[in-house]
Coordinates of N, CA and C in Angstrom, one line a residue:
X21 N 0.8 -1.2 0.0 CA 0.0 0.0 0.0 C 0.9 1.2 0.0
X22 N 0.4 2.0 -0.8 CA 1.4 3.8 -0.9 C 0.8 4.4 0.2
X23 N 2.2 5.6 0.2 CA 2.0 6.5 1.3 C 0.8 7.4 0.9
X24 N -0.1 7.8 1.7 CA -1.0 8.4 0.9 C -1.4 9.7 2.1
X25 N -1.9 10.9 1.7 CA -1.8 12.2 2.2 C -2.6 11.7 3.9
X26 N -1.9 12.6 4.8 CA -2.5 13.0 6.0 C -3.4 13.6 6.4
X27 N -4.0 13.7 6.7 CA -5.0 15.1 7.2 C -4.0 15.5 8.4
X28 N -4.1 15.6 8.9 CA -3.2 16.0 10.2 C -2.0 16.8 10.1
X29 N -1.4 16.6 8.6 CA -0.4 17.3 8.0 C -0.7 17.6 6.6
X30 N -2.2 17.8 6.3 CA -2.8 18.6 5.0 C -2.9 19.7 5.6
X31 N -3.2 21.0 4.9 CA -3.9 21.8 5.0 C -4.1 22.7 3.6
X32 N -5.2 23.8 3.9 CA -6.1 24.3 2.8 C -5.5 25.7 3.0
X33 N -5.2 25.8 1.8 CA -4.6 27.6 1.3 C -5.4 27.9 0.1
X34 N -6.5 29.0 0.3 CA -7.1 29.5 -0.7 C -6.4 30.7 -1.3
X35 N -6.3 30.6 -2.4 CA -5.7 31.9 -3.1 C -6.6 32.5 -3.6
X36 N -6.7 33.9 -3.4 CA -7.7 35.0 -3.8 C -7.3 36.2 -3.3
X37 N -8.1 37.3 -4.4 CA -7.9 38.8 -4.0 C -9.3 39.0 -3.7
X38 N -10.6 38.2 -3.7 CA -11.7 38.7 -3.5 C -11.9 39.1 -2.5
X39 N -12.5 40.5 -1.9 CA -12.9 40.6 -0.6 C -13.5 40.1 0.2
X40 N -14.7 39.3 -0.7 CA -15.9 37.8 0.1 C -15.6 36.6 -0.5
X41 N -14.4 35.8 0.2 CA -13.9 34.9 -1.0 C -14.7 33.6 -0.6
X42 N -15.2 32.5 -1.1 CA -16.1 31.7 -0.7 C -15.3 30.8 0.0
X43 N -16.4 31.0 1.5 CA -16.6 30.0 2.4 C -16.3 29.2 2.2
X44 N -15.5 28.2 2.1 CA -16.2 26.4 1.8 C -14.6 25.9 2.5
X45 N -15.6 25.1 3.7 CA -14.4 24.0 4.2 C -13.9 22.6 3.7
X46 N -12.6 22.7 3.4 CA -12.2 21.7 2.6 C -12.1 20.2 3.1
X47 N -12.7 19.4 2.9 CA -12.1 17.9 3.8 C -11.6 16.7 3.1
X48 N -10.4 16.3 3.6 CA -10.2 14.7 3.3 C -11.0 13.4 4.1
X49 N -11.4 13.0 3.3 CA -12.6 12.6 3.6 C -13.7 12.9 4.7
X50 N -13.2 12.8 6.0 CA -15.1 13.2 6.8 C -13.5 14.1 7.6
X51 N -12.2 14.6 7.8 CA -11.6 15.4 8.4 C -11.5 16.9 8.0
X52 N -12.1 17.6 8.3 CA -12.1 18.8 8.1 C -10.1 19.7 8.2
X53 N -9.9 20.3 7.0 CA -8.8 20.8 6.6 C -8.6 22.1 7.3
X54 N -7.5 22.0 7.9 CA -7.0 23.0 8.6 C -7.0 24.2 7.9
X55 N -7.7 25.5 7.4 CA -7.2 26.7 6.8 C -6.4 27.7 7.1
X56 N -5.0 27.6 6.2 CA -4.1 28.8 6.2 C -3.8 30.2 5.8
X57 N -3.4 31.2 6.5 CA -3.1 32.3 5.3 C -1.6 32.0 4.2
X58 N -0.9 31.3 4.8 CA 0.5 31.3 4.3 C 0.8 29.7 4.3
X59 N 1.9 29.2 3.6 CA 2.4 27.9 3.5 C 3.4 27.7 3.2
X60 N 4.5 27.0 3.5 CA 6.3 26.8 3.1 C 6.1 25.5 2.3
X61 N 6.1 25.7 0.7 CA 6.5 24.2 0.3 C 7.7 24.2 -0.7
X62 N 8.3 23.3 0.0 CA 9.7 23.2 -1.1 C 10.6 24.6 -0.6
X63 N 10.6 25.2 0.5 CA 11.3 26.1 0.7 C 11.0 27.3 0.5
X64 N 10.1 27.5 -0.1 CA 9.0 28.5 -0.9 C 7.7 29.1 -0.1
X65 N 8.0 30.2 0.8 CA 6.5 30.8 1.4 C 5.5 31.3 0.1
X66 N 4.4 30.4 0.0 CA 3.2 31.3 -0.3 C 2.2 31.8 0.5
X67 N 1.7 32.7 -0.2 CA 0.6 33.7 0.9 C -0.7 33.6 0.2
X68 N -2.2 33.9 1.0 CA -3.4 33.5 0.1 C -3.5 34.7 -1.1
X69 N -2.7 35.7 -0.8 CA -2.9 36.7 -2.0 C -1.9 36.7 -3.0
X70 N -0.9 35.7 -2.9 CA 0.5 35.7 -4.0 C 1.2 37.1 -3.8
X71 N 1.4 37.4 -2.5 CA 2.4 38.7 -2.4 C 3.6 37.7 -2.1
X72 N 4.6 38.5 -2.2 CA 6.0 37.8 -2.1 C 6.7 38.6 -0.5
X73 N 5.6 39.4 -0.3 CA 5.9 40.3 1.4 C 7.2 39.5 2.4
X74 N 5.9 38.3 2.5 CA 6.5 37.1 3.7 C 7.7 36.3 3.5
X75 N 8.0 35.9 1.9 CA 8.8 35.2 1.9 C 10.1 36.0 1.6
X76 N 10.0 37.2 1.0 CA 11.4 38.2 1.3 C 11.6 38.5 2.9
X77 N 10.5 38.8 3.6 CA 11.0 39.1 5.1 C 11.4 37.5 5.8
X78 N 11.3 36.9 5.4 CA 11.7 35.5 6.0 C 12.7 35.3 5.2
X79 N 13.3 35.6 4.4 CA 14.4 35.3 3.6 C 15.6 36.2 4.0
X80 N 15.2 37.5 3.8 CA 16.3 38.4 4.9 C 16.4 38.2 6.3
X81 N 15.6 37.8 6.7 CA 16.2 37.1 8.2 C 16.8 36.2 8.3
X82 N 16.6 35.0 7.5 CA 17.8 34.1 7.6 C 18.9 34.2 7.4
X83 N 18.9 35.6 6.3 CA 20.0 36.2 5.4 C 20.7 36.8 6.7
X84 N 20.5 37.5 6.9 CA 20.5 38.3 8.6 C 21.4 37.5 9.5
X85 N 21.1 36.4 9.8 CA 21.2 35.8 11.1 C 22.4 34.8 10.5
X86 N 22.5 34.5 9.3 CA 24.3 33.9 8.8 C 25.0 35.2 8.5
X87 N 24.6 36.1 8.3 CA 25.5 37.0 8.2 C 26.6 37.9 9.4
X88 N 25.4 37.7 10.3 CA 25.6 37.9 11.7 C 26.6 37.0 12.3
X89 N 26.5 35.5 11.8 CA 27.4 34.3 12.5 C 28.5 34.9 11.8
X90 N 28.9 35.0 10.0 CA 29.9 35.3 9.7 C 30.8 36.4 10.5
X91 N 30.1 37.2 11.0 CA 30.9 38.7 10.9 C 32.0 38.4 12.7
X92 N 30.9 37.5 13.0 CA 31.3 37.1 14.5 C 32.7 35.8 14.3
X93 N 32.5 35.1 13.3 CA 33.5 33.9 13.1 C 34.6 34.4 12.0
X94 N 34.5 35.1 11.1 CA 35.3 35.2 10.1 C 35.6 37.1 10.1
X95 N 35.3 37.8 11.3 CA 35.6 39.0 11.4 C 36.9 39.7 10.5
X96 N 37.9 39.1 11.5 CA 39.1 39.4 11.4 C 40.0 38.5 10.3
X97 N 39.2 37.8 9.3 CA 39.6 37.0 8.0 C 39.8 38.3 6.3
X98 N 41.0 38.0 5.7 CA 40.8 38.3 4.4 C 39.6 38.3 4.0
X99 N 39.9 39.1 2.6 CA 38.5 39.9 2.1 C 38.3 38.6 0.8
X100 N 39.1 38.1 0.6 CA 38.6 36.6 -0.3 C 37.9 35.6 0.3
X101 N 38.8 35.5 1.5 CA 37.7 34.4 2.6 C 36.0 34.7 2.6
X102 N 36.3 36.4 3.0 CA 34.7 36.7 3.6 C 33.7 36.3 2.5
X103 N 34.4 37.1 0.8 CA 33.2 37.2 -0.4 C 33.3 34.9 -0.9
X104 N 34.5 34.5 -0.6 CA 33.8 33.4 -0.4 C 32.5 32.6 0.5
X105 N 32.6 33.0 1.9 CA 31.7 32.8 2.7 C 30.6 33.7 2.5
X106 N 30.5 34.5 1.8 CA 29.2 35.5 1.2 C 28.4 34.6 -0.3
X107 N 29.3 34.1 -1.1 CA 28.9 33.7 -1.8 C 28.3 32.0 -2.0
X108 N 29.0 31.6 -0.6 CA 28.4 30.4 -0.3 C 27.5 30.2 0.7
X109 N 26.9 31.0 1.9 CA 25.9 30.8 2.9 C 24.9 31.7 2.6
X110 N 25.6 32.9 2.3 CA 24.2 34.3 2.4 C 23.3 34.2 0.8
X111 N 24.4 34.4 -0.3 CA 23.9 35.3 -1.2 C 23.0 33.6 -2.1
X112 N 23.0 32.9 -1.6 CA 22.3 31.2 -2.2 C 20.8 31.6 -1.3
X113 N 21.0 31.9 -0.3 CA 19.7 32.2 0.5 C 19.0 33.1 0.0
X114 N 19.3 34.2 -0.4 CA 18.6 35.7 -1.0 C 18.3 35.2 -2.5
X115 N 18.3 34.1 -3.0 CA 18.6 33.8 -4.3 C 17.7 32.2 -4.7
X116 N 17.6 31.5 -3.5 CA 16.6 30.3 -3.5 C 15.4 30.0 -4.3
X117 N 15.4 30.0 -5.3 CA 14.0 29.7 -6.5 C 13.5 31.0 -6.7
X118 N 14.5 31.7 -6.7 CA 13.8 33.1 -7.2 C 13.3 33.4 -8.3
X119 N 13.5 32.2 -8.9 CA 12.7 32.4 -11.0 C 11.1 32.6 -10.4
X120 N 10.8 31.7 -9.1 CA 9.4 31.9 -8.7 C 8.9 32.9 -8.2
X121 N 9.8 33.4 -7.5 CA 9.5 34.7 -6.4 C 10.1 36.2 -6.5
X122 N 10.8 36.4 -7.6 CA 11.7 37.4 -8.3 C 10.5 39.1 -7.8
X123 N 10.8 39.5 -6.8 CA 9.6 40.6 -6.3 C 9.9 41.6 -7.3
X124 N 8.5 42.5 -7.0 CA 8.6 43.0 -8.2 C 8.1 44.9 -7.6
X125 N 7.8 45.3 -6.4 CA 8.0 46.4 -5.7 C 9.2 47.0 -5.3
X126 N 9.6 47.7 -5.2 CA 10.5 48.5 -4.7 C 11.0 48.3 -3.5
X127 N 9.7 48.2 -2.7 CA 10.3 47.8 -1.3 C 10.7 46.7 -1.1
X128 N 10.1 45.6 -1.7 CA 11.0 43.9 -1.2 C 12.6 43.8 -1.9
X129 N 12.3 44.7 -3.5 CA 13.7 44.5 -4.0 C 14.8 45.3 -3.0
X130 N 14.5 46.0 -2.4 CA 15.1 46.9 -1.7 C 15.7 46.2 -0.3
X131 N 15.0 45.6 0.5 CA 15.0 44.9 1.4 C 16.1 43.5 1.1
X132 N 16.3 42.8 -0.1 CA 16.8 42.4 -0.7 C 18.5 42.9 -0.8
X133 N 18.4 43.7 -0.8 CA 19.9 44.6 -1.8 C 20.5 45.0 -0.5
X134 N 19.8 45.2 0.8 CA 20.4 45.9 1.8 C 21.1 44.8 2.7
X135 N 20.4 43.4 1.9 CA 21.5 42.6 2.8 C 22.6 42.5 2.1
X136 N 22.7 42.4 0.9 CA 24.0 42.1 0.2 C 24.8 43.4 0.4
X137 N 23.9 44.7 0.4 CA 25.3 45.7 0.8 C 26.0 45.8 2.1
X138 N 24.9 44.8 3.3 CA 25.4 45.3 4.5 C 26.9 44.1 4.1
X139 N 26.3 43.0 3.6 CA 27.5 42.2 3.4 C 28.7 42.2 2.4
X140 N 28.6 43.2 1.9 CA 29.5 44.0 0.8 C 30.6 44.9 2.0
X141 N 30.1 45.6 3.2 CA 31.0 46.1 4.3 C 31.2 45.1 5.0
X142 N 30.7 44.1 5.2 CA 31.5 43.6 5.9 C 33.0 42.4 5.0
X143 N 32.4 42.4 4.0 CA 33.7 41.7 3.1 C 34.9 42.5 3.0
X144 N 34.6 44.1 2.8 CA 35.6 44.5 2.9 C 35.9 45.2 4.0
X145 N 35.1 45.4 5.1 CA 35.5 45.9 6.0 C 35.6 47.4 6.5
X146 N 34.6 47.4 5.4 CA 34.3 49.0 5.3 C 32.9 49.6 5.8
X147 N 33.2 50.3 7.1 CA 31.6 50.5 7.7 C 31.1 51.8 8.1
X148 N 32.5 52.4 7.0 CA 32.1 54.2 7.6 C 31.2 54.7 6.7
X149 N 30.8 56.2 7.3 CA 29.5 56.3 6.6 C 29.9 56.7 5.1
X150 N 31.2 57.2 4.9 CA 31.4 57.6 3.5 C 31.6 56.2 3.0
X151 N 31.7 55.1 3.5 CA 32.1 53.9 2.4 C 30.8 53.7 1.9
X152 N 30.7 53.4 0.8 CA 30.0 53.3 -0.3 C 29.7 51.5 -0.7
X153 N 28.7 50.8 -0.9 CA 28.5 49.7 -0.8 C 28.2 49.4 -2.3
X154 N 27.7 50.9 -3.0 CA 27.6 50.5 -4.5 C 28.8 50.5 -5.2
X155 N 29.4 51.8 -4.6 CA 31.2 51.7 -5.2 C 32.3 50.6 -5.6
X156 N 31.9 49.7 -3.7 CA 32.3 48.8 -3.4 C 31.9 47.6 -4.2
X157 N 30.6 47.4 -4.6 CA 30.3 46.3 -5.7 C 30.6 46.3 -6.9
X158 N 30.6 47.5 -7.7 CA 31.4 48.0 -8.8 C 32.9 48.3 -9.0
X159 N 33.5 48.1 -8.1 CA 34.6 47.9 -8.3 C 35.2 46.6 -8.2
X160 N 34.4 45.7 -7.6 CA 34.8 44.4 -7.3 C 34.0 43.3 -8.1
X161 N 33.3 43.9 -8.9 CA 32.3 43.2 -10.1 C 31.2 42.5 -9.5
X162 N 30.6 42.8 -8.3 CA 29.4 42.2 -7.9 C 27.9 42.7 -7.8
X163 N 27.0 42.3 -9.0 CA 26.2 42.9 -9.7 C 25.0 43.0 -8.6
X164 N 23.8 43.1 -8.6 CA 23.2 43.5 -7.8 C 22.3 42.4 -7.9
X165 N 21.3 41.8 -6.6 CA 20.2 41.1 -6.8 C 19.2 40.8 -7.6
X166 N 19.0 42.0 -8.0 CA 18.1 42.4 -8.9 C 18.1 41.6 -10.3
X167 N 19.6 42.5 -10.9 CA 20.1 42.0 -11.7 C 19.9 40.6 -12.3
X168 N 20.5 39.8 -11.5 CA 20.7 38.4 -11.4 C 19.4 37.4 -11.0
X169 N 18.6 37.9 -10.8 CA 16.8 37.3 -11.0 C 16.8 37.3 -12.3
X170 N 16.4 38.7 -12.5 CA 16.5 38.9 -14.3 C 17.3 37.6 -15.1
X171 N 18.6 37.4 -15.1 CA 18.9 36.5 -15.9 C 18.4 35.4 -15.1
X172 N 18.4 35.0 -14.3 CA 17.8 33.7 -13.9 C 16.4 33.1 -14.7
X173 N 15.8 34.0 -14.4 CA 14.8 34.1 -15.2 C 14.5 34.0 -17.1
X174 N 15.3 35.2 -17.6 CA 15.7 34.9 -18.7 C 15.6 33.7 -19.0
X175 N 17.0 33.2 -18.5 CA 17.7 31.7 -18.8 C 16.9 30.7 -18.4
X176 N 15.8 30.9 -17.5 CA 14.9 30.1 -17.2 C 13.7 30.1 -18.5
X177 N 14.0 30.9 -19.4 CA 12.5 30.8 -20.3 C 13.4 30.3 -21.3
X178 N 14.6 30.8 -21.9 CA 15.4 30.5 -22.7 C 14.9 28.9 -22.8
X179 N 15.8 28.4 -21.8 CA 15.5 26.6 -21.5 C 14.4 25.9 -22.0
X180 N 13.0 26.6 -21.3 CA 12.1 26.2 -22.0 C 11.6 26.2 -23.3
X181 N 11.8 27.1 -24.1 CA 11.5 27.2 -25.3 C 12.6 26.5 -26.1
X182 N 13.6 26.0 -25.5 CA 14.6 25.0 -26.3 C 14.3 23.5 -25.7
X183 N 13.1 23.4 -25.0 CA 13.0 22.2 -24.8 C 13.9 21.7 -23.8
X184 N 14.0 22.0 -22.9 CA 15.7 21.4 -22.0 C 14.6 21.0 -20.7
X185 N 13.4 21.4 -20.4 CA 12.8 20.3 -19.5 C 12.2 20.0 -20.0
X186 N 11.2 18.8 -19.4 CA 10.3 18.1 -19.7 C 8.9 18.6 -19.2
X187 N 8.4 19.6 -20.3 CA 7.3 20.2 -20.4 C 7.2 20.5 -21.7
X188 N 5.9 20.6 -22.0 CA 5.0 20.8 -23.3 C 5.2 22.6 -23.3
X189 N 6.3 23.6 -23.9 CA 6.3 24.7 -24.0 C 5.3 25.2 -24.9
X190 N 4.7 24.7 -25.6 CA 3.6 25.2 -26.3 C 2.1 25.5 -25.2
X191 N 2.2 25.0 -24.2 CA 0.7 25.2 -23.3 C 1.6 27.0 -22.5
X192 N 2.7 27.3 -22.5 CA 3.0 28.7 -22.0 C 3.4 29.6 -23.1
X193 N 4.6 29.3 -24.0 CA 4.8 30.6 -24.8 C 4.3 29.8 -26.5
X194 N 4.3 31.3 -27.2 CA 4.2 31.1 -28.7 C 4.9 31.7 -29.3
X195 N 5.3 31.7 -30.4 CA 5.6 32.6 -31.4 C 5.1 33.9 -31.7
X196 N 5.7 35.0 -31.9 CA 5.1 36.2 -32.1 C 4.2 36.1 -33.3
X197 N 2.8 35.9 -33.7 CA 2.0 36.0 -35.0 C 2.6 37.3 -36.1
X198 N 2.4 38.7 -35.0 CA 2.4 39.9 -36.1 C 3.8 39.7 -37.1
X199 N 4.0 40.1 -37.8 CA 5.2 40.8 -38.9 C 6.8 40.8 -37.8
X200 N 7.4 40.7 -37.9 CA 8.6 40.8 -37.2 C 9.0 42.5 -37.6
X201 N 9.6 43.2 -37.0 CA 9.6 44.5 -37.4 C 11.3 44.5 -36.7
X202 N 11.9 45.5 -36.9 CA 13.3 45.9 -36.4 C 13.2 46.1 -34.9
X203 N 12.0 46.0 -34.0 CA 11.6 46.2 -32.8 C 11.5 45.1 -32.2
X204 N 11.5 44.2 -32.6 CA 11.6 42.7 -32.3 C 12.7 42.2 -32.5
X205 N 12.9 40.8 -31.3 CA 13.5 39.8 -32.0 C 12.9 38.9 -33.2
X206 N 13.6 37.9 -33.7 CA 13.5 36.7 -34.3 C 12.4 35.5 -33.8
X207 N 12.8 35.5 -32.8 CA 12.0 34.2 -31.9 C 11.3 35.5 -30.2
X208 N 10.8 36.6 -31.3 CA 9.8 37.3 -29.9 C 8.6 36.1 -30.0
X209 N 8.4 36.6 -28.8 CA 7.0 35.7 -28.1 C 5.9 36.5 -28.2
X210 N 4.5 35.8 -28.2 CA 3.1 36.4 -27.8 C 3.1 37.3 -26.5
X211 N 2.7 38.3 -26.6 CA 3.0 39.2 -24.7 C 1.5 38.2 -24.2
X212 N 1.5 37.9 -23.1 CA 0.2 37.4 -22.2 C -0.3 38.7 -21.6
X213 N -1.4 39.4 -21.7 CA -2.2 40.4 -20.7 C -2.7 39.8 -19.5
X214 N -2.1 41.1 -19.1 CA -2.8 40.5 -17.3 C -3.3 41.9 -16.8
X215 N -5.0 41.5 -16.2 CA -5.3 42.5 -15.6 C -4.8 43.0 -14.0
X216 N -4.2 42.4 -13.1 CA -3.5 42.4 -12.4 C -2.0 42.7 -12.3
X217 N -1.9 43.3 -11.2 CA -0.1 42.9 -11.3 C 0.5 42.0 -10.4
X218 N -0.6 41.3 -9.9 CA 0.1 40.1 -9.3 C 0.0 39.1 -10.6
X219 N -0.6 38.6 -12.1 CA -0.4 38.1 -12.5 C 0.3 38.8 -13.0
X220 N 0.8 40.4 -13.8 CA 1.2 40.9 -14.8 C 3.0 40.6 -14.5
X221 N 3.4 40.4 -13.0 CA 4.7 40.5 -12.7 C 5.2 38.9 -12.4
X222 N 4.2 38.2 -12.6 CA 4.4 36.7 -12.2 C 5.4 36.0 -13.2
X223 N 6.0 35.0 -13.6 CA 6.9 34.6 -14.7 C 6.7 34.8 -15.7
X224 N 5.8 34.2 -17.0 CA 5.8 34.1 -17.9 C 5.2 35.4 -18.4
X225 N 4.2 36.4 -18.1 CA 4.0 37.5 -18.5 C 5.3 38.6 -18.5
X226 N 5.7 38.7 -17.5 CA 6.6 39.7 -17.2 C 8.2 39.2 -17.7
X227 N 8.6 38.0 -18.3 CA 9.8 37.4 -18.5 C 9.4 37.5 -20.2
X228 N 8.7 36.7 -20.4 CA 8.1 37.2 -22.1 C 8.5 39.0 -22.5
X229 N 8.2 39.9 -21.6 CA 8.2 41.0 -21.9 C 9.0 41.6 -22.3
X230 N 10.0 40.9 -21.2 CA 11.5 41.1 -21.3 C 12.4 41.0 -22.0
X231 N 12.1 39.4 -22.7 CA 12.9 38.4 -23.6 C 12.7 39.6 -24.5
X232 N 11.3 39.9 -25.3 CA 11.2 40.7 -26.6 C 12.1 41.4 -26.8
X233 N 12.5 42.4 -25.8 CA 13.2 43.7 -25.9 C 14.4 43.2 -25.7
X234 N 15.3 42.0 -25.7 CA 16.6 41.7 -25.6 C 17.4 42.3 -26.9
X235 N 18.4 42.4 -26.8 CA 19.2 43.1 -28.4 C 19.2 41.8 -29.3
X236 N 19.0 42.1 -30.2 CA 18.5 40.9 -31.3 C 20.1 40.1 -30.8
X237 N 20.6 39.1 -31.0 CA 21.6 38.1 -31.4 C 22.5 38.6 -32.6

C-alpha cells in the first residue's frame, strides 16, 4: 500500500484577491482541513494573495542571522575568505527559486539589496558612513540582486522554449504571430495580458516581456 496524504499534515490555502472569498471547508474525507493564510512548500512561502511580502522578510532574516554568525566567526579574515563565505551561505539564501519569487516592488527588492550591501561592508571591512556599498560592488564586479533574478529568469525561459525540461512549452509561450519588425527579436514571443499585477509581474507575463526587448543576437 502507498504512502497516501494525512490530514493531520494537509492543509487548505485558498488563493484569492476577493474581498468575500467563498466560504467552503475543505475535507479529506469526513476530516475537516486546517485553513491557512500562508504555507512553506519546497522552501517557498506562499501567501493567500500571492504577495511575495512574507517570503522576502523570511528570507532576509535568515540572510540576517548567517550574516551575523559570519561577521562574528570570520571578522578578522581576508577579504577573499569573507566574499567566499558570502557567496556560499548568504547570497544562495537571498537567491533560493527566485525564478518563482523574483519581487517586483521597490520595497521587497530593496529589502533584498540591503543585505547584500550590508554584506559588501563587511567583506571588505568597510563601515564608515562615507564607504559606499555600491562603489564597493562595482569595483569588485558584484552585480546587484536584482540583476541576477533577471537573468535567472531569462535563462529560465530560454531553457524552456529550447526544450531542455520536460514540459509541453507550447501550453505557456508562442511565437510572435504579427510581422517581425526591427523592434523585435527573431524568436519574440506572444506578450500574455494581465489585468493584475500580481499576474502581470508573475513569470511568464513579465519574462516574455523582457525576452522581446533583448538586443536581437
Amino acid at each position: 500500500m502507498g504512502h497516501g496524504c494525512k490530514s493531520d499534515k494537509t492543509v487548505s490555502l485558498r488563493i484569492t484577491h476577493k474581498n468575500n472569498p467563498l466560504d467552503h471547508v475543505y475535507k479529506m474525507g469526513s476530516v475537516p482541513l486546517k485553513q491557512v493564510d500562508s504555507y512553506k512548500y519546497l522552501g517557498v512561502t506562499f501567501t493567500a494573495n500571492l504577495s511575495w511580502k512574507l517570503r522576502v522578510k523570511n528570507t532576509c532574516s535568515a540572510a540576517f542571522r548567517k550574516l551575523a554568525y559570519l561577521r562574528h566567526k570570520l571578522g578578522n579574515s581576508p577579504s577573499n575568505v569573507k566574499l567566499l563565505a558570502y557567496l556560499t551561505y548568504i547570497r544562495p539564501k537571498l537567491e533560493y527559486a527566485c525564478v518563482a519569487w523574483d519581487p517586483y516592488t521597490k520595497l521587497n527588492i530593496n529589502k533584498l539589496e540591503r543585505i547584500q550591501r550590508k554584506s559588501v561592508r563587511f567583506i571588505y571591512s568597510k563601515y564608515k558612513r562615507l564607504d559606499s556599498p555600491s562603489q564597493l560592488m562595482l569595483a569588485n564586479e558584484i552585480p546587484s540582486l536584482e540583476s541576477r533574478r533577471q537573468k535567472y529568469r531569462l535563462d529560465f525561459l530560454h531553457n524552456i522554449i529550447d526544450h531542455k525540461f520536460t514540459l509541453n512549452a507550447s501550453l505557456y509561450v508562442s511565437p510572435l504571430s504579427t510581422r517581425q519588425t526591427r523592434h523585435h527579436r527573431s524568436d519574440a514571443l506572444t506578450l500574455i495580458y494581465a489585468k493584475t499585477d500580481t499576474y502581470k509581474f508573475s513569470f511568464f507575463p513579465r519574462t516574455i516581456s523582457e525576452w522581446n526587448f533583448l538586443p536581437t543576437p
